[in-house]
GROMACS .gro file of C-alpha atoms in nm:
model
  196
    1MET     CA    1  -6.730  22.737   0.845
    2THR     CA    2  -6.447  22.597   1.058
    3GLY     CA    3  -6.192  22.774   1.287
    4ALA     CA    4  -5.919  22.907   1.049
    5SER     CA    5  -5.854  23.277   1.047
    6GLY     CA    6  -6.064  23.426   0.776
    7ALA     CA    7  -6.390  23.427   0.916
    8GLN     CA    8  -6.508  23.708   0.683
    9TYR     CA    9  -6.465  23.501   0.376
   10GLY     CA   10  -6.728  23.252   0.511
   11LEU     CA   11  -6.981  23.514   0.652
   12ARG     CA   12  -6.959  23.737   0.306
   13LEU     CA   13  -7.027  23.391   0.124
   14LEU     CA   14  -7.319  23.347   0.341
   15GLU     CA   15  -7.454  23.709   0.293
   16PHE     CA   16  -7.437  23.686  -0.082
   17LEU     CA   17  -7.585  23.349  -0.124
   18LEU     CA   18  -7.874  23.432   0.113
   19GLN     CA   19  -7.922  23.781  -0.036
   20HIS     CA   20  -7.928  23.646  -0.368
   21GLY     CA   21  -8.184  23.394  -0.314
   22HIS     CA   22  -8.002  23.070  -0.273
   23ARG     CA   23  -8.077  22.820   0.012
   24VAL     CA   24  -7.796  22.757   0.229
   25TYR     CA   25  -7.721  22.478   0.476
   26LEU     CA   26  -7.489  22.636   0.741
   27LEU     CA   27  -7.244  22.430   0.976
   28LEU     CA   28  -7.023  22.605   1.203
   29SER     CA   29  -6.752  22.417   1.416
   30ARG     CA   30  -6.702  22.534   1.794
   31PRO     CA   31  -6.366  22.712   1.695
   32ALA     CA   32  -6.560  22.869   1.410
   33GLN     CA   33  -6.789  23.056   1.653
   34VAL     CA   34  -6.486  23.163   1.874
   35VAL     CA   35  -6.310  23.305   1.529
   36VAL     CA   36  -6.622  23.472   1.427
   37ASN     CA   37  -6.646  23.654   1.750
   38MET     CA   38  -6.268  23.742   1.769
   39GLU     CA   39  -6.238  23.853   1.408
   40THR     CA   40  -6.597  24.028   1.347
   41GLU     CA   41  -6.820  24.223   1.536
   42HIS     CA   42  -7.074  23.927   1.545
   43ARG     CA   43  -7.136  23.775   1.873
   44LEU     CA   44  -7.276  23.445   1.782
   45PRO     CA   45  -7.527  23.267   2.032
   46GLY     CA   46  -7.445  22.902   2.089
   47ARG     CA   47  -7.733  22.719   1.947
   48ALA     CA   48  -7.793  22.644   1.603
   49SER     CA   49  -8.149  22.772   1.609
   50GLU     CA   50  -8.024  23.079   1.767
   51ILE     CA   51  -7.743  23.127   1.493
   52GLN     CA   52  -8.036  23.043   1.225
   53ALA     CA   53  -8.230  23.336   1.341
   54TYR     CA   54  -7.935  23.571   1.393
   55PHE     CA   55  -7.841  23.547   1.035
   56SER     CA   56  -8.177  23.512   0.864
   57ALA     CA   57  -8.266  23.859   1.043
   58LEU     CA   58  -7.905  24.010   0.953
   59TYR     CA   59  -7.879  23.881   0.576
   60GLY     CA   60  -8.265  23.907   0.537
   61ALA     CA   61  -8.310  23.538   0.440
   62ALA     CA   62  -8.675  23.428   0.359
   63PRO     CA   63  -8.830  23.171   0.571
   64GLY     CA   64  -8.656  22.835   0.516
   65GLN     CA   65  -8.386  22.968   0.319
   66LEU     CA   66  -8.122  22.923   0.571
   67GLN     CA   67  -8.078  22.612   0.795
   68VAL     CA   68  -7.818  22.609   1.044
   69PHE     CA   69  -7.736  22.259   1.204
   70GLU     CA   70  -7.590  22.121   1.514
   71ARG     CA   71  -7.239  21.967   1.473
   72GLU     CA   72  -7.377  21.649   1.540
   73GLN     CA   73  -7.716  21.657   1.386
   74TRP     CA   74  -7.692  21.316   1.219
   75ALA     CA   75  -8.043  21.338   1.087
   76ALA     CA   76  -7.962  21.655   0.864
   77PRO     CA   77  -8.029  21.615   0.498
   78ILE     CA   78  -7.654  21.668   0.403
   79ALA     CA   79  -7.555  21.353   0.606
   80SER     CA   80  -7.703  21.135   0.372
   81GLY     CA   81  -7.643  21.066  -0.028
   82SER     CA   82  -8.015  21.102  -0.028
   83GLY     CA   83  -8.019  21.450   0.079
   84VAL     CA   84  -7.687  21.576  -0.040
   85ALA     CA   85  -7.648  21.938  -0.127
   86ASP     CA   86  -7.576  22.064  -0.511
   87ALA     CA   87  -7.230  22.158  -0.374
   88THR     CA   88  -7.042  22.188  -0.050
   89VAL     CA   89  -6.769  22.483   0.024
   90VAL     CA   90  -6.591  22.480   0.366
   91CYS     CA   91  -6.469  22.850   0.385
   92PRO     CA   92  -6.243  22.881   0.581
   93CYS     CA   93  -6.119  22.533   0.616
   94THR     CA   94  -5.851  22.452   0.877
   95THR     CA   95  -5.593  22.199   0.779
   96GLY     CA   96  -5.707  21.987   1.044
   97THR     CA   97  -6.063  21.972   0.864
   98LEU     CA   98  -5.868  21.927   0.529
   99SER     CA   99  -5.704  21.599   0.699
  100ALA     CA  100  -6.010  21.468   0.810
  101ILE     CA  101  -6.178  21.492   0.460
  102ALA     CA  102  -5.899  21.336   0.282
  103CYS     CA  103  -5.904  21.062   0.542
  104GLY     CA  104  -6.283  21.020   0.526
  105SER     CA  105  -6.312  21.009   0.920
  106SER     CA  106  -6.665  21.206   0.920
  107ARG     CA  107  -6.635  21.266   1.318
  108ASN     CA  108  -6.862  21.551   1.272
  109LEU     CA  109  -7.125  21.703   1.054
  110ILE     CA  110  -6.924  21.915   0.859
  111GLU     CA  111  -6.656  21.615   0.766
  112ARG     CA  112  -6.984  21.409   0.703
  113ALA     CA  113  -7.102  21.663   0.465
  114ALA     CA  114  -6.804  21.676   0.266
  115ASP     CA  115  -6.761  21.292   0.273
  116VAL     CA  116  -7.102  21.260   0.113
  117CYS     CA  117  -7.027  21.511  -0.137
  118LEU     CA  118  -6.710  21.328  -0.244
  119LYS     CA  119  -6.914  21.002  -0.265
  120GLU     CA  120  -7.163  21.155  -0.457
  121ARG     CA  121  -6.946  21.312  -0.706
  122LYS     CA  122  -7.086  21.659  -0.590
  123LYS     CA  123  -6.877  21.966  -0.612
  124LEU     CA  124  -6.671  22.018  -0.315
  125ILE     CA  125  -6.469  22.357  -0.253
  126LEU     CA  126  -6.235  22.408   0.049
  127VAL     CA  127  -6.095  22.756   0.090
  128VAL     CA  128  -5.789  22.651   0.296
  129ARG     CA  129  -5.664  22.921   0.541
  130GLU     CA  130  -5.290  22.850   0.662
  131THR     CA  131  -4.956  22.965   0.571
  132PRO     CA  132  -4.690  22.800   0.548
  133PHE     CA  133  -4.805  22.471   0.423
  134SER     CA  134  -4.649  22.167   0.554
  135GLU     CA  135  -4.583  21.868   0.371
  136ILE     CA  136  -4.865  21.699   0.517
  137HIS     CA  137  -5.095  21.988   0.416
  138LEU     CA  138  -4.997  21.957   0.071
  139GLU     CA  139  -5.027  21.577   0.047
  140ASN     CA  140  -5.383  21.613   0.174
  141MET     CA  141  -5.452  21.887  -0.096
  142LEU     CA  142  -5.302  21.689  -0.359
  143LYS     CA  143  -5.492  21.366  -0.245
  144LEU     CA  144  -5.827  21.566  -0.272
  145ALA     CA  145  -5.752  21.734  -0.573
  146ARG     CA  146  -5.701  21.398  -0.759
  147MET     CA  147  -6.040  21.309  -0.643
  148GLY     CA  148  -6.176  21.621  -0.794
  149VAL     CA  149  -6.197  21.873  -0.509
  150ILE     CA  150  -6.130  22.233  -0.578
  151ILE     CA  151  -5.868  22.342  -0.363
  152MET     CA  152  -5.870  22.730  -0.327
  153PRO     CA  153  -5.610  22.880  -0.058
  154ALA     CA  154  -5.744  23.206   0.085
  155ASN     CA  155  -5.496  23.405  -0.144
  156PRO     CA  156  -5.680  23.743  -0.269
  157GLY     CA  157  -5.541  23.899  -0.587
  158PHE     CA  158  -5.432  24.254  -0.620
  159TYR     CA  159  -5.442  24.316  -0.983
  160GLN     CA  160  -5.795  24.500  -0.948
  161ARG     CA  161  -5.613  24.735  -0.707
  162PRO     CA  162  -5.820  24.669  -0.354
  163THR     CA  163  -5.829  24.980  -0.136
  164SER     CA  164  -6.014  24.788   0.163
  165VAL     CA  165  -6.017  24.457   0.321
  166GLN     CA  166  -6.359  24.422   0.200
  167GLU     CA  167  -6.226  24.412  -0.158
  168LEU     CA  168  -5.988  24.145  -0.062
  169VAL     CA  169  -6.247  23.933   0.092
  170ASP     CA  170  -6.469  23.973  -0.221
  171PHE     CA  171  -6.186  23.889  -0.452
  172MET     CA  172  -6.217  23.509  -0.280
  173VAL     CA  173  -6.567  23.504  -0.225
  174ALA     CA  174  -6.581  23.583  -0.606
  175ARG     CA  175  -6.372  23.317  -0.704
  176VAL     CA  176  -6.580  23.064  -0.482
  177LEU     CA  177  -6.904  23.204  -0.652
  178ASP     CA  178  -6.724  23.143  -1.006
  179HIS     CA  179  -6.655  22.776  -0.926
  180LEU     CA  180  -7.026  22.731  -0.795
  181GLY     CA  181  -7.127  22.876  -1.141
  182ILE     CA  182  -7.313  23.149  -0.980
  183SER     CA  183  -7.311  23.508  -1.163
  184HIS     CA  184  -7.169  23.821  -0.946
  185ALA     CA  185  -7.059  24.167  -0.999
  186LEU     CA  186  -6.817  24.144  -0.681
  187LEU     CA  187  -6.500  24.232  -0.888
  188PRO     CA  188  -6.383  24.311  -1.245
  189ARG     CA  189  -6.291  24.036  -1.451
  190TRP     CA  190  -5.924  23.985  -1.569
  191GLY     CA  191  -5.832  24.229  -1.861
  192ASP     CA  192  -6.122  24.462  -1.749
  193ALA     CA  193  -5.915  24.591  -1.430
  194LEU     CA  194  -5.562  24.614  -1.593
  195VAL     CA  195  -5.430  24.956  -1.615
  196GLU     CA  196  -5.221  25.077  -1.925
   0.00000   0.00000   0.00000
């Protein structure tokens, strides 16, 4: 999770994955922690081990199911091709992180994990949260899309007639899960939700 607005997307994705038995490596930038505290009822502690304990208890994670790493914990498995995750999702993704990934800068563990995902040809999904997009943002997205990265702006749909913010959040999380190949029932499929 990076410092873009839309912390609810990342938290809901984390909740779903943990509650459905998936193993998760979680990375939060410092700005992401600030945004979580601003946009949600959560008050995250500062250290990775404390954040891990907090979310494990909150979402009922099994022992070892969730690992939270520090921003520069270079010995983390996801910092190397030999320990790369099956997929990486940056949710929400700032345009600054988008740029860093497009340039391969790897200044922190989030950027390095994405870079490893690219070089190992694993699935990388960026849930970009910004509006409007500048030409620089669009060029970075195009560059990454040509490398096979899934660029998924946080633009929820309305065909299911949402009546709450939670339903809008679930729409985006459902789309991420679709691209990860994870089954869910977070929203009706197109056609099932159409009104005649």
